Coordinates of C-alpha atoms in Angstrom, one line a residue:
Chain A
M1 CA -31.7 22.4 -61.1
R2 CA -32.0 18.9 -59.9
I3 CA -29.6 18.2 -56.7
V4 CA -29.1 14.7 -55.4
V5 CA -27.4 14.5 -52.0
L6 CA -26.2 11.3 -50.1
A7 CA -26.7 11.9 -46.5
G8 CA -25.8 10.3 -43.1
G9 CA -27.1 11.7 -39.9
I10 CA -26.4 14.9 -38.1
G11 CA -23.8 16.2 -40.6
G12 CA -25.7 15.5 -43.7
A13 CA -29.0 17.0 -42.1
R14 CA -27.3 20.2 -41.1
F15 CA -25.7 20.5 -44.5
L16 CA -29.0 19.9 -46.1
R17 CA -30.5 22.6 -44.1
G18 CA -27.8 24.8 -45.5
L19 CA -28.4 23.9 -49.0
Q20 CA -32.2 24.4 -48.7
Q21 CA -31.1 28.1 -47.7
A22 CA -28.5 28.4 -50.6
V23 CA -30.8 27.4 -53.4
P24 CA -34.1 28.9 -54.8
E25 CA -37.1 27.8 -53.1
G26 CA -38.6 24.9 -54.9
T27 CA -35.3 23.5 -56.0
D28 CA -35.8 19.8 -56.6
I29 CA -33.7 18.2 -54.0
T30 CA -33.5 14.4 -53.5
V31 CA -31.9 12.9 -50.4
I32 CA -30.7 9.3 -50.5
G33 CA -30.2 8.5 -46.8
N34 CA -28.1 5.8 -45.1
T35 CA -30.0 3.0 -43.5
G36 CA -26.9 0.7 -42.5
D37 CA -27.1 2.0 -39.0
D38 CA -31.0 1.1 -38.7
I39 CA -31.7 -1.1 -35.8
H40 CA -34.4 -3.0 -34.3
L41 CA -34.9 -1.9 -30.6
F42 CA -37.8 -3.3 -28.5
G43 CA -39.1 -4.9 -31.5
L44 CA -39.4 -1.6 -33.3
K45 CA -37.6 -0.5 -36.5
V46 CA -35.4 2.4 -35.8
C47 CA -33.9 4.5 -38.7
P48 CA -31.5 7.0 -37.1
D49 CA -30.2 8.7 -40.1
L50 CA -33.6 9.1 -42.1
D51 CA -35.1 10.4 -39.0
T52 CA -32.5 13.0 -38.2
V53 CA -32.6 14.2 -41.7
M54 CA -36.5 14.3 -41.3
Y55 CA -36.8 15.9 -37.9
T56 CA -33.7 18.4 -38.8
L57 CA -35.7 19.6 -42.1
G58 CA -39.0 19.5 -40.7
G59 CA -38.4 21.4 -37.6
G60 CA -38.5 18.7 -34.9
I61 CA -35.1 18.1 -34.1
N62 CA -33.4 18.6 -30.8
E63 CA -31.0 21.3 -31.8
E64 CA -28.6 21.0 -29.0
Q65 CA -27.7 17.2 -29.6
G66 CA -28.4 17.2 -33.3
W67 CA -30.8 13.8 -33.1
G68 CA -33.9 12.9 -31.6
R69 CA -37.0 14.9 -30.9
S70 CA -37.1 18.5 -29.3
E71 CA -38.9 19.0 -25.9
E72 CA -38.6 15.1 -25.6
S73 CA -39.5 12.8 -22.6
F74 CA -38.4 9.3 -21.6
R75 CA -41.2 7.9 -19.6
V76 CA -41.6 4.7 -22.1
K77 CA -37.9 4.1 -21.7
E78 CA -38.1 4.3 -18.0
E79 CA -40.9 1.8 -18.0
L80 CA -39.0 -0.6 -20.3
A81 CA -36.0 -0.3 -17.9
A82 CA -38.3 -1.1 -14.9
Y83 CA -39.3 -4.3 -16.9
G84 CA -35.5 -5.1 -17.1
V85 CA -35.7 -4.5 -21.0
G86 CA -32.9 -3.0 -22.7
P87 CA -30.9 -1.7 -24.2
E88 CA -30.7 1.3 -21.9
W89 CA -27.7 2.9 -23.9
F90 CA -29.9 3.9 -26.7
G91 CA -31.9 7.1 -25.9
L92 CA -35.3 6.6 -27.2
G93 CA -37.7 9.3 -26.3
D94 CA -41.4 9.3 -26.1
R95 CA -42.0 11.4 -29.1
D96 CA -39.3 9.5 -30.9
F97 CA -41.0 6.2 -30.1
A98 CA -44.1 7.2 -32.0
T99 CA -42.2 7.5 -35.3
H100 CA -40.9 4.1 -34.8
I101 CA -44.2 2.7 -33.8
V102 CA -45.9 3.9 -37.0
R103 CA -42.8 2.8 -39.1
T104 CA -42.9 -0.7 -37.7
Q105 CA -46.7 -0.9 -38.0
M106 CA -46.6 0.1 -41.7
L107 CA -43.5 -2.2 -42.4
A108 CA -45.6 -5.2 -40.6
A109 CA -48.4 -4.2 -42.9
G110 CA -46.3 -4.8 -45.9
Y111 CA -45.2 -1.5 -47.0
P112 CA -41.5 -1.0 -48.0
L113 CA -39.3 1.4 -46.2
S114 CA -39.5 3.9 -49.0
A115 CA -43.2 4.2 -48.8
V116 CA -43.0 4.4 -45.1
T117 CA -40.6 7.1 -45.4
E118 CA -42.7 9.0 -47.6
A119 CA -45.7 8.7 -45.4
L120 CA -43.8 9.9 -42.3
C121 CA -42.6 12.7 -44.4
E122 CA -46.1 13.9 -45.2
R123 CA -46.3 15.1 -41.5
W124 CA -42.7 16.6 -41.4
Q125 CA -42.7 18.1 -44.9
P126 CA -38.8 18.3 -45.0
G127 CA -38.9 20.1 -48.5
V128 CA -36.8 17.4 -50.0
R129 CA -37.6 14.0 -51.3
L130 CA -36.1 11.6 -48.7
L131 CA -35.3 8.1 -49.9
P132 CA -33.8 5.1 -48.1
M133 CA -30.8 4.0 -50.1
S134 CA -32.5 0.5 -50.1
D135 CA -35.7 -1.3 -49.1
D136 CA -33.7 -4.0 -48.0
R137 CA -32.2 -4.8 -44.7
V138 CA -28.6 -3.6 -44.5
E139 CA -26.8 -3.5 -41.1
T140 CA -23.3 -2.0 -40.6
H141 CA -21.4 -4.4 -38.2
V142 CA -18.1 -3.4 -36.7
A143 CA -15.5 -6.0 -35.9
V144 CA -13.9 -5.0 -32.4
E145 CA -11.5 -7.1 -29.9
T146 CA -12.8 -7.1 -26.4
D147 CA -11.1 -9.1 -23.6
G148 CA -8.9 -10.8 -26.3
E149 CA -11.9 -12.0 -28.4
R150 CA -12.7 -10.6 -31.7
K151 CA -16.5 -10.2 -32.3
A152 CA -18.7 -8.2 -34.5
V153 CA -21.3 -5.6 -32.9
H154 CA -24.0 -3.5 -34.5
F155 CA -22.8 -0.1 -35.5
Q156 CA -24.9 1.7 -33.1
E157 CA -23.5 -0.7 -30.3
Y158 CA -20.0 0.5 -31.3
W159 CA -21.0 4.0 -31.9
V160 CA -23.4 4.7 -29.0
R161 CA -22.6 2.3 -26.3
L162 CA -18.8 1.7 -26.9
R163 CA -18.5 5.3 -28.0
A164 CA -15.8 4.0 -30.5
S165 CA -13.6 3.5 -27.4
V166 CA -12.0 0.4 -29.1
P167 CA -10.6 0.3 -32.3
A168 CA -12.7 -0.9 -35.3
L169 CA -10.8 -3.7 -37.0
A170 CA -13.4 -3.9 -39.7
V171 CA -16.7 -2.3 -41.0
V172 CA -19.2 -4.5 -42.8
P173 CA -22.3 -3.3 -44.2
V174 CA -23.9 -6.7 -43.8
G175 CA -26.6 -7.4 -46.6
A176 CA -25.3 -4.6 -48.7
E177 CA -24.2 -6.9 -51.6
Q178 CA -27.7 -8.4 -51.8
A179 CA -29.5 -5.1 -51.2
K180 CA -31.2 -3.3 -54.2
P181 CA -31.5 0.5 -54.5
A182 CA -34.9 1.9 -53.3
P183 CA -37.4 2.8 -56.0
G184 CA -36.4 6.3 -57.2
V185 CA -32.8 6.2 -56.0
L186 CA -31.1 5.3 -59.5
E187 CA -33.7 7.4 -61.3
A188 CA -33.0 10.5 -59.2
I189 CA -29.1 10.0 -59.8
A190 CA -29.8 9.6 -63.6
R191 CA -31.6 12.7 -63.5
A192 CA -29.5 15.0 -61.3
D193 CA -27.7 18.1 -62.5
V194 CA -25.3 17.9 -59.5
I195 CA -24.6 15.1 -56.9
L196 CA -23.3 16.2 -53.3
F197 CA -21.6 14.3 -50.6
P198 CA -22.0 16.3 -47.4
P199 CA -19.5 16.2 -44.9
S200 CA -21.0 12.9 -43.4
N201 CA -19.0 9.8 -42.3
P202 CA -17.3 8.5 -45.5
V203 CA -17.2 4.9 -44.1
V204 CA -20.3 4.2 -42.4
S205 CA -22.7 6.9 -43.9
I206 CA -21.7 7.5 -47.7
G207 CA -19.6 4.6 -47.8
T208 CA -22.6 2.3 -46.9
I209 CA -24.8 4.1 -49.3
L210 CA -22.1 3.4 -52.1
A211 CA -22.0 -0.2 -51.0
V212 CA -25.4 -0.9 -52.5
P213 CA -24.9 -2.4 -56.0
G214 CA -25.7 0.1 -58.6
I215 CA -25.5 3.3 -56.5
R216 CA -21.7 3.9 -57.0
E217 CA -22.0 3.0 -60.6
A218 CA -25.0 5.1 -61.3
I219 CA -23.2 8.2 -59.7
A220 CA -19.9 7.6 -61.7
D221 CA -22.1 7.3 -65.1
A222 CA -24.4 10.2 -64.3
G223 CA -22.0 12.5 -66.1
V224 CA -22.7 15.4 -64.0
P225 CA -20.5 17.0 -61.4
V226 CA -20.0 15.1 -58.1
V227 CA -19.1 17.2 -55.3
G228 CA -18.0 16.4 -51.8
L229 CA -17.0 18.2 -48.5
S230 CA -14.6 17.0 -46.2
P231 CA -15.7 15.7 -42.6
I232 CA -12.2 15.8 -41.5
I233 CA -10.8 19.2 -40.4
G234 CA -7.1 19.6 -39.5
D235 CA -6.6 15.7 -39.4
A236 CA -9.7 15.3 -36.9
P237 CA -13.3 14.5 -37.5
V238 CA -15.5 17.7 -37.2
R239 CA -17.8 15.7 -35.2
G240 CA -18.4 12.0 -34.3
M241 CA -15.5 9.6 -34.5
A242 CA -15.0 9.2 -38.0
D243 CA -11.3 8.7 -37.6
K244 CA -12.0 5.4 -35.8
V245 CA -13.9 3.8 -38.7
L246 CA -11.4 5.2 -41.4
A247 CA -8.6 3.4 -39.7
A248 CA -10.6 0.2 -40.2
V249 CA -10.8 0.6 -43.9
G250 CA -7.1 1.7 -44.2
V251 CA -7.7 5.3 -44.7
E252 CA -5.7 8.2 -43.2
S253 CA -7.6 10.7 -41.0
N254 CA -7.1 13.7 -43.1
A255 CA -9.1 15.6 -45.7
A256 CA -7.0 14.6 -48.8
A257 CA -6.9 10.7 -48.0
V258 CA -10.9 10.9 -47.7
A259 CA -10.9 12.5 -51.2
E260 CA -8.5 9.7 -52.7
H261 CA -10.8 7.0 -50.8
Y262 CA -13.7 8.1 -52.9
G263 CA -11.4 8.5 -55.8
A264 CA -11.6 10.6 -59.1
G265 CA -13.7 8.0 -60.8
L266 CA -16.3 9.0 -58.6
L267 CA -15.6 12.4 -57.4
D268 CA -15.2 15.5 -59.5
G269 CA -14.7 18.0 -56.8
W270 CA -13.7 18.2 -53.2
L271 CA -13.9 21.0 -50.5
V272 CA -11.4 21.0 -47.5
D273 CA -11.5 23.5 -44.8
T274 CA -9.1 26.5 -45.0
V275 CA -6.9 24.9 -42.4
D276 CA -6.1 22.1 -44.7
E277 CA -5.1 24.4 -47.6
A278 CA -2.1 22.4 -48.1
A279 CA -4.3 19.3 -49.1
V280 CA -5.6 21.2 -52.1
A281 CA -2.5 20.2 -54.4
R282 CA -2.4 16.6 -53.3
V283 CA -6.1 16.1 -54.0
E284 CA -5.9 18.1 -57.3
A285 CA -3.0 15.8 -58.2
E286 CA -5.3 12.9 -58.0
G287 CA -7.4 14.6 -60.8
I288 CA -10.1 16.0 -58.4
R289 CA -10.7 19.7 -58.4
C290 CA -10.2 21.2 -54.9
R291 CA -11.0 24.3 -53.1
A292 CA -10.3 25.3 -49.5
V293 CA -13.3 27.1 -47.6
P294 CA -14.4 27.3 -44.0
L295 CA -16.0 23.8 -43.4
L296 CA -17.4 24.4 -39.8
M297 CA -21.4 24.2 -39.9
T298 CA -21.4 26.7 -36.9
D299 CA -24.8 27.9 -37.8
L300 CA -27.3 28.1 -40.7
D301 CA -25.5 30.7 -42.5
A302 CA -22.1 28.9 -42.5
S303 CA -23.9 25.6 -43.7
A304 CA -25.5 27.7 -46.2
R305 CA -22.1 29.2 -47.6
M306 CA -20.5 25.7 -47.6
A307 CA -23.6 24.4 -49.7
R308 CA -23.1 27.5 -52.0
A309 CA -19.3 26.8 -52.4
A310 CA -20.1 23.2 -53.3
L311 CA -22.6 24.2 -55.9
E312 CA -19.9 26.8 -57.2
L313 CA -17.2 24.0 -57.4
A314 CA -19.7 21.9 -59.2
E315 CA -20.2 24.6 -61.9
E316 CA -16.5 25.0 -62.3
V317 CA -16.3 21.2 -62.8
R318 CA -19.0 21.3 -65.4
A319 CA -17.4 24.3 -67.2
Chain B
M1 CA -56.5 -23.4 0.3
R2 CA -56.2 -23.1 -3.4
I3 CA -58.7 -20.6 -5.0
V4 CA -59.2 -20.1 -8.6
V5 CA -60.8 -16.8 -9.8
L6 CA -62.3 -15.9 -13.4
A7 CA -61.6 -12.2 -13.9
G8 CA -62.5 -9.5 -16.2
G9 CA -61.0 -5.9 -15.7
I10 CA -61.9 -3.5 -13.3
G11 CA -64.6 -5.5 -11.3
G12 CA -62.4 -8.7 -11.2
A13 CA -59.3 -6.8 -10.3
R14 CA -60.9 -4.8 -7.3
F15 CA -62.5 -8.2 -6.0
L16 CA -59.2 -9.7 -6.1
R17 CA -57.6 -6.9 -4.1
G18 CA -60.4 -7.6 -1.5
L19 CA -59.8 -11.3 -1.7
Q20 CA -56.2 -10.9 -1.0
Q21 CA -57.0 -9.0 2.0
A22 CA -59.6 -11.6 3.1
V23 CA -57.4 -14.6 3.1
P24 CA -54.3 -15.5 5.0
E25 CA -51.0 -14.2 3.3
G26 CA -49.5 -16.7 1.0
T27 CA -53.0 -18.3 0.0
D28 CA -52.6 -19.8 -3.4
I29 CA -54.8 -17.7 -5.7
T30 CA -54.7 -18.4 -9.5
V31 CA -56.4 -15.8 -11.9
I32 CA -57.9 -16.9 -15.1
G33 CA -57.9 -13.8 -17.1
N34 CA -60.2 -12.7 -20.0
T35 CA -58.4 -12.0 -23.1
G36 CA -61.4 -11.8 -25.5
D37 CA -61.0 -7.9 -25.3
D38 CA -57.5 -8.0 -26.3
I39 CA -57.0 -5.8 -29.3
H40 CA -54.0 -4.8 -31.6
L41 CA -53.4 -1.1 -31.6
F42 CA -50.7 0.6 -33.6
G43 CA -49.2 -3.1 -34.3
L44 CA -49.0 -3.7 -30.5
K45 CA -50.8 -6.4 -28.7
V46 CA -53.1 -4.7 -25.8
C47 CA -54.5 -7.1 -23.1
P48 CA -56.6 -4.7 -21.3
D49 CA -58.0 -7.2 -18.4
L50 CA -54.9 -8.7 -17.9
D51 CA -53.2 -5.6 -17.4
T52 CA -55.9 -4.2 -15.2
V53 CA -55.5 -7.2 -12.8
M54 CA -51.6 -6.9 -13.1
Y55 CA -51.5 -3.1 -12.5
T56 CA -54.3 -3.2 -9.9
L57 CA -52.7 -6.0 -7.7
G58 CA -49.1 -4.6 -8.4
G59 CA -49.8 -1.2 -7.3
G60 CA -49.4 0.5 -10.5
I61 CA -53.0 1.1 -11.6
N62 CA -54.7 4.6 -12.1
E63 CA -57.0 4.2 -9.1
E64 CA -59.7 6.8 -10.1
Q65 CA -60.2 5.4 -13.6
G66 CA -59.7 1.9 -12.6
W67 CA -57.6 1.0 -15.6
G68 CA -54.4 2.3 -17.2
R69 CA -51.3 3.3 -15.1
S70 CA -51.0 6.0 -12.4
E71 CA -49.3 9.4 -13.2
E72 CA -49.8 8.6 -16.8
S73 CA -49.0 11.0 -19.5
F74 CA -50.0 10.8 -23.4
R75 CA -47.1 12.0 -25.5
V76 CA -46.5 8.9 -27.8
K77 CA -50.4 9.1 -28.5
E78 CA -50.1 12.8 -29.2
E79 CA -47.5 12.1 -31.7
L80 CA -49.3 9.2 -33.4
A81 CA -52.2 11.5 -33.7
A82 CA -49.8 14.1 -35.3
Y83 CA -49.1 11.4 -37.9
G84 CA -52.9 11.0 -38.4
V85 CA -52.3 7.5 -37.0
G86 CA -55.3 6.2 -34.8
P87 CA -57.5 5.1 -33.1
E88 CA -57.7 8.2 -30.9
W89 CA -60.6 6.7 -28.8
F90 CA -58.3 4.4 -27.0
G91 CA -56.4 5.9 -24.2
L92 CA -52.9 4.4 -24.3
G93 CA -50.6 6.4 -22.2
D94 CA -46.8 6.3 -22.4
R95 CA -46.2 4.2 -19.2
D96 CA -48.8 1.8 -20.7
F97 CA -47.0 1.7 -24.1
A98 CA -43.9 0.3 -22.4
T99 CA -46.1 -2.8 -21.3
H100 CA -47.6 -3.4 -24.7
I101 CA -43.9 -2.9 -26.4
V102 CA -42.5 -5.5 -24.1
R103 CA -45.4 -7.9 -24.7
T104 CA -45.4 -7.5 -28.6
Q105 CA -41.6 -7.9 -28.7
M106 CA -41.9 -11.2 -26.6
L107 CA -44.7 -12.5 -28.7
A108 CA -42.9 -11.8 -31.9
A109 CA -39.9 -13.6 -30.3
G110 CA -42.2 -16.7 -30.1
Y111 CA -43.3 -16.8 -26.4
P112 CA -46.8 -17.7 -25.9
L113 CA -49.0 -14.9 -24.0
S114 CA -48.9 -17.0 -20.8
A115 CA -45.1 -16.9 -20.5
V116 CA -45.2 -13.1 -21.6
T117 CA -47.8 -12.6 -18.7
E118 CA -45.7 -14.4 -16.4
A119 CA -42.4 -12.2 -17.3
L120 CA -44.5 -9.0 -16.9
C121 CA -45.8 -10.3 -13.6
E122 CA -42.0 -10.6 -12.3
R123 CA -41.9 -6.9 -12.2
W124 CA -45.4 -6.2 -10.9
Q125 CA -45.5 -9.2 -8.4
P126 CA -49.4 -9.2 -8.1
G127 CA -49.3 -11.9 -5.6
V128 CA -51.5 -14.2 -7.7
R129 CA -50.8 -16.4 -10.6
L130 CA -52.3 -14.5 -13.5
L131 CA -53.0 -16.8 -16.5
P132 CA -54.5 -15.8 -19.7
M133 CA -57.6 -18.0 -20.4
S134 CA -55.8 -19.1 -23.8
D135 CA -52.7 -18.5 -25.5
D136 CA -54.8 -18.5 -28.7
R137 CA -56.4 -15.3 -30.2
V138 CA -59.8 -15.0 -29.1
E139 CA -61.5 -11.5 -30.2
T140 CA -65.0 -10.6 -29.1
H141 CA -67.1 -9.0 -31.6
V142 CA -70.3 -7.4 -31.2
A143 CA -72.9 -7.0 -33.8
V144 CA -74.5 -3.7 -34.1
E145 CA -76.9 -1.9 -36.6
T146 CA -75.7 1.6 -37.6
D147 CA -77.3 3.6 -40.3
G148 CA -79.4 0.6 -41.2
E149 CA -76.6 -1.6 -41.7
R150 CA -75.6 -4.5 -39.6
K151 CA -72.0 -5.0 -38.8
A152 CA -69.6 -6.5 -36.5
V153 CA -67.1 -4.3 -34.3
H154 CA -64.5 -5.1 -32.0
F155 CA -65.6 -5.4 -28.5
Q156 CA -63.4 -2.4 -27.5
E157 CA -64.8 -0.4 -30.3
Y158 CA -68.3 -1.0 -29.0
W159 CA -67.5 -0.3 -25.4
V160 CA -65.0 2.6 -25.7
R161 CA -65.6 4.3 -28.8
L162 CA -69.3 3.8 -29.2
R163 CA -69.7 3.5 -25.5
A164 CA -72.5 0.8 -25.9
S165 CA -74.9 3.6 -27.2
V166 CA -76.4 1.2 -29.7
P167 CA -77.9 -2.0 -28.9
A168 CA -75.7 -5.0 -29.1
L169 CA -77.4 -7.4 -31.5
A170 CA -75.0 -10.5 -30.7
V171 CA -71.8 -11.0 -28.9
V172 CA -69.4 -13.4 -30.5
P173 CA -66.3 -14.5 -29.0
V174 CA -64.4 -15.1 -32.3
G175 CA -61.8 -17.7 -32.3
A176 CA -63.0 -19.1 -29.0
E177 CA -64.2 -22.6 -30.4
Q178 CA -60.7 -23.3 -31.7
A179 CA -58.9 -21.9 -28.6
K180 CA -57.2 -24.0 -26.0
P181 CA -57.0 -23.2 -22.4
A182 CA -53.6 -21.7 -21.6
P183 CA -51.0 -24.2 -19.8
G184 CA -51.9 -24.3 -16.4
V185 CA -55.4 -23.2 -16.4
L186 CA -57.0 -26.7 -16.5
E187 CA -54.6 -27.9 -13.9
A188 CA -55.3 -25.0 -11.6
I189 CA -59.0 -25.6 -11.8
A190 CA -58.6 -29.5 -11.1
R191 CA -56.6 -28.5 -8.0
A192 CA -58.8 -25.8 -6.9
D193 CA -60.6 -25.9 -3.5
V194 CA -63.0 -23.4 -4.4
I195 CA -63.7 -21.1 -7.8
L196 CA -64.9 -17.9 -7.7
F197 CA -66.8 -15.5 -10.3
P198 CA -66.1 -12.0 -9.1
P199 CA -68.9 -9.4 -10.1
S200 CA -67.4 -9.2 -13.7
N201 CA -69.3 -9.0 -16.7
P202 CA -71.0 -12.3 -17.1
V203 CA -71.0 -12.1 -21.1
V204 CA -67.8 -10.4 -22.3
S205 CA -65.7 -11.4 -19.3
I206 CA -66.7 -14.5 -17.4
G207 CA -68.7 -15.6 -20.6
T208 CA -65.7 -15.3 -22.8
I209 CA -63.6 -17.4 -20.6
L210 CA -66.3 -20.1 -20.2
A211 CA -66.3 -20.1 -24.1
V212 CA -63.0 -21.7 -24.3
P213 CA -63.6 -25.4 -24.7
G214 CA -62.7 -27.2 -21.8
I215 CA -62.7 -24.6 -19.2
R216 CA -66.6 -24.6 -18.5
E217 CA -66.4 -28.4 -18.3
A218 CA -63.5 -28.5 -15.9
I219 CA -65.1 -26.1 -13.6
A220 CA -68.4 -28.0 -13.7
D221 CA -66.4 -31.2 -13.1
A222 CA -64.2 -30.0 -10.3
G223 CA -66.2 -31.0 -7.5
V224 CA -65.7 -28.0 -5.3
P225 CA -67.8 -25.1 -4.6
V226 CA -68.3 -22.7 -7.4
V227 CA -69.5 -19.1 -6.0
G228 CA -70.4 -16.0 -7.9
L229 CA -71.1 -12.5 -7.2
S230 CA -73.8 -10.5 -9.0
P231 CA -72.5 -7.6 -11.0
I232 CA -76.0 -6.4 -11.3
I233 CA -77.4 -4.6 -8.3
G234 CA -81.2 -3.4 -8.4
D235 CA -81.5 -4.3 -12.1
A236 CA -78.6 -2.2 -13.1
P237 CA -74.9 -3.0 -13.8
V238 CA -72.6 -1.8 -10.9
R239 CA -70.4 -0.4 -13.4
G240 CA -69.9 -0.7 -17.0
M241 CA -72.7 -1.5 -19.4
A242 CA -73.3 -5.0 -18.8
D243 CA -77.1 -4.7 -19.4
K244 CA -76.4 -3.8 -23.0
V245 CA -74.5 -7.1 -23.7
L246 CA -76.8 -9.1 -21.6
A247 CA -79.8 -8.2 -23.6
A248 CA -77.8 -9.6 -26.7
V249 CA -77.7 -12.9 -25.1
G250 CA -81.4 -12.8 -24.1
V251 CA -80.7 -12.4 -20.4
E252 CA -82.7 -10.0 -18.2
S253 CA -80.7 -7.5 -16.3
N254 CA -81.2 -8.6 -13.0
A255 CA -79.3 -10.6 -10.1
A256 CA -81.3 -13.7 -10.4
A257 CA -81.4 -13.9 -14.3
V258 CA -77.6 -13.7 -14.2
A259 CA -77.4 -16.7 -11.9
E260 CA -79.8 -18.8 -13.9
H261 CA -77.8 -17.8 -17.0
Y262 CA -74.6 -19.5 -15.4
G263 CA -76.9 -22.4 -14.4
A264 CA -77.0 -24.7 -11.4
G265 CA -74.8 -27.0 -13.3
L266 CA -72.1 -24.5 -13.1
L267 CA -72.8 -22.4 -10.0
D268 CA -73.2 -23.8 -6.6
G269 CA -73.6 -20.4 -4.8
W270 CA -74.5 -16.9 -5.6
L271 CA -74.4 -13.6 -3.8
V272 CA -76.8 -10.9 -4.6
D273 CA -76.8 -7.6 -3.0
T274 CA -79.1 -6.8 -0.2
V275 CA -81.4 -4.6 -2.4
D276 CA -82.1 -7.8 -4.4
E277 CA -83.1 -9.7 -1.3
A278 CA -86.2 -10.7 -3.3
A279 CA -84.0 -12.6 -5.8
V280 CA -82.7 -15.1 -3.3
A281 CA -85.7 -17.2 -3.4
R282 CA -85.8 -17.2 -7.1
V283 CA -82.2 -18.4 -7.3
E284 CA -82.3 -21.0 -4.8
A285 CA -85.3 -22.5 -6.5
E286 CA -82.9 -23.2 -9.5
G287 CA -80.8 -25.2 -7.0
I288 CA -78.1 -22.4 -6.6
R289 CA -77.7 -21.4 -2.8
C290 CA -77.9 -17.6 -2.5
R291 CA -77.3 -15.1 0.1
A292 CA -77.9 -11.4 0.0
V293 CA -74.9 -9.2 1.3
P294 CA -73.8 -5.6 0.4
L295 CA -72.1 -5.9 -3.1
L296 CA -70.8 -2.4 -3.6
M297 CA -66.8 -2.3 -3.7
T298 CA -66.8 1.3 -2.5
D299 CA -63.4 0.3 -0.8
L300 CA -60.8 -2.2 0.0
D301 CA -62.6 -3.2 3.2
A302 CA -66.0 -3.6 1.3
S303 CA -64.2 -5.7 -1.3
A304 CA -62.7 -7.8 1.4
R305 CA -66.1 -8.3 3.1
M306 CA -67.8 -9.5 -0.3
A307 CA -64.6 -12.0 -0.6
R308 CA -65.2 -13.4 2.7
A309 CA -69.0 -13.7 2.2
A310 CA -68.2 -15.5 -1.1
L311 CA -65.7 -18.1 0.8
E312 CA -68.3 -18.5 3.6
L313 CA -71.0 -19.3 1.2
A314 CA -68.5 -21.7 -0.6
E315 CA -67.9 -23.6 2.8
E316 CA -71.5 -23.6 3.4
V317 CA -72.0 -25.4 0.0
R318 CA -69.2 -27.7 0.6
A319 CA -70.7 -28.7 4.0

C-alpha cells in the first residue's frame, strides 16, 4: 500500500510516528511537508515543519517540546545575542543550527530544497519519503492590527513571538500562487492508494500545502480515499492556536466546520474525537463519511490507533 | 602619536596587546589585518586573522591555543560531521560560529568586510581600529606536490590540514593584484607617525598585505619610520612554520634574510633577538637600522618591552 500524508509540524510528525507503527514495515509512505512557515534567520534557511518531521521520525527530536533537537544547547544563540543580532524569540539550538547551515550551504550551491531535504534525510533515515510541498519560496504571512495599525508579519513572528495573542485578520501564503509542486509530489499523489490529512493546522499547515497550484486538484482527482483527522477537539485546538487562524479564514473552531472547510470535493472521510460525536451527523450530511474515535495523541500507541482508524475509514470509503 | 600595525594572526595579536600596554591609553592604533587566509567553510566566511586580533584584544581569545574563543564547545561541528559535512580539520567552535554567521549575514546583505569588521568590533572593543587589508577577496594558495602531482591548496589546508608537512613550492595570494586597499587603509598609512611590522609571518601575513597594490607604496612613501620585528629567532620561526613558506619565496630562514626580504626601501628599522646579535651588522649593511633585544613574547610584559623597543628604534630612525 502506498500512503501519502500531508504534514505540518508537531501534530503531523506525531501522527506519522503512529502511522509507522500501525502499518507493516516497509509500507511506502510519502510525506508532503509544509514549507510555508520556513524562515530565514541569521542568513540561514530554517524549515521548521520539515525538520520536525525529520527529527521526530529520525529519533532526534526534543520529545518534551515536540520541536528542535534533543539534548540541545544554545551557545551560538547566546553569542549572536551578544553581538546584538536577533531575533531572540526564535529558539535555535546549536545542534539545530548545524542542520540549517548544511541546508543553506546546499541551497547556495544550487540544490533545490527537495534535494537538500533528501540529503538531510540520509542521515536521519525517517523511514518515509519526505518531500517539501514546493522547491519555490512560499511564506505564510499573517495580517494583524497592532497599535491601531494593520500590518503583515511572518507566520513565525505571529506564532512564536506574538504567540497568536492578537487576532489574525488574514492569512496569506505569499508566493503560493506562483509555486510549483516539488518534484515527486504530484507523482506520489497520483500513485497513492490512500491520502491522509493528519490533525495538523488546517489553515497554515495543510491549507498552505493545498494552496500550491496543482496539489489540491491532484488529490481531488486521485480517485483514492482521502481521510483527515480533526485537529479540533471539543471546539478547541488540541495544541497550538489553530482557532486563531481559523477565524481569519472564516471557519468556526469545531471539528465539523473544519471538515466542511476542506469540503466533500476533497475529503472522503473525517475522524472527530469521541467528545464530538454530535458532529458526525453534520459532517456526513456534507457527504463526508465520519467516525468518532479518541483523537488525543497522548502516546505512540494512541497515535497508532488513530492512524489505524484513519486507514480503516479509508477502506470503508473505498468499499 | 598615530601608529599603524600590519598584522597576521597570533603573533600580530600578541604583539598588539603588548603595544597597547606600552603606549599611553588612547593612543591611536590602526591595525591592517591580513585577509589572505580567509576561507569559506560550511558556506560561512571565516576570517582567522581578523578574528584572532579581535578576540585577543577584546578578551575573548582562547589563551592557550592563541586562536578561537575561550570556553569553547563544538556541538555544531559534531552535528555537521554527523551529516558527513566537512572539513573536519578546521576547528570551528560554537561561539566562533556565531561570529561567522553574523559576518556572512552582513556580507550577504551587501556590507563590505570593512564595515562588517567594524560592526563586530563594536562588541569586542579591541581598543584599536581594525581594518581588513582589502574588502576584495584575496586567497592565499600554496603549491605543493603530493603523490607526484603538483597542485594548489588553500593556505588553511596547507597550514592546518597538512601542517606544512610538505614543501611549499610557491605561495600565491590569488586575487591580490586586483584587490584594492579597504577604505581607511591608505589614509591611516598616510597619517601615521610610525608603522610597525609585528613578528608575523613575512610571507603569508605581512607579505600578503603588502601584495595589495598601493599598500607597499604608501608605506614606503609615508616618510615615517617603518620598524619590524623578526619572527625568526636563531634560524627557526618563533611559532608556526614560517620557514616552510620562506623557502617558497627563496628567503633563508634567519632574522637578517627576512629584513633583506622586506628591503631597505620599505624597512627603516629591524629588531632581532639577542641570540641573533651577529645578524645586526649584516642588516645594518643593508641600510636598515638594527638592534638585538629579547623577542620571545612569553607574557604580556615581554610583548610590551618588545613594543617599546620597536618604538624606541623608530624614534632613533626618525632622529
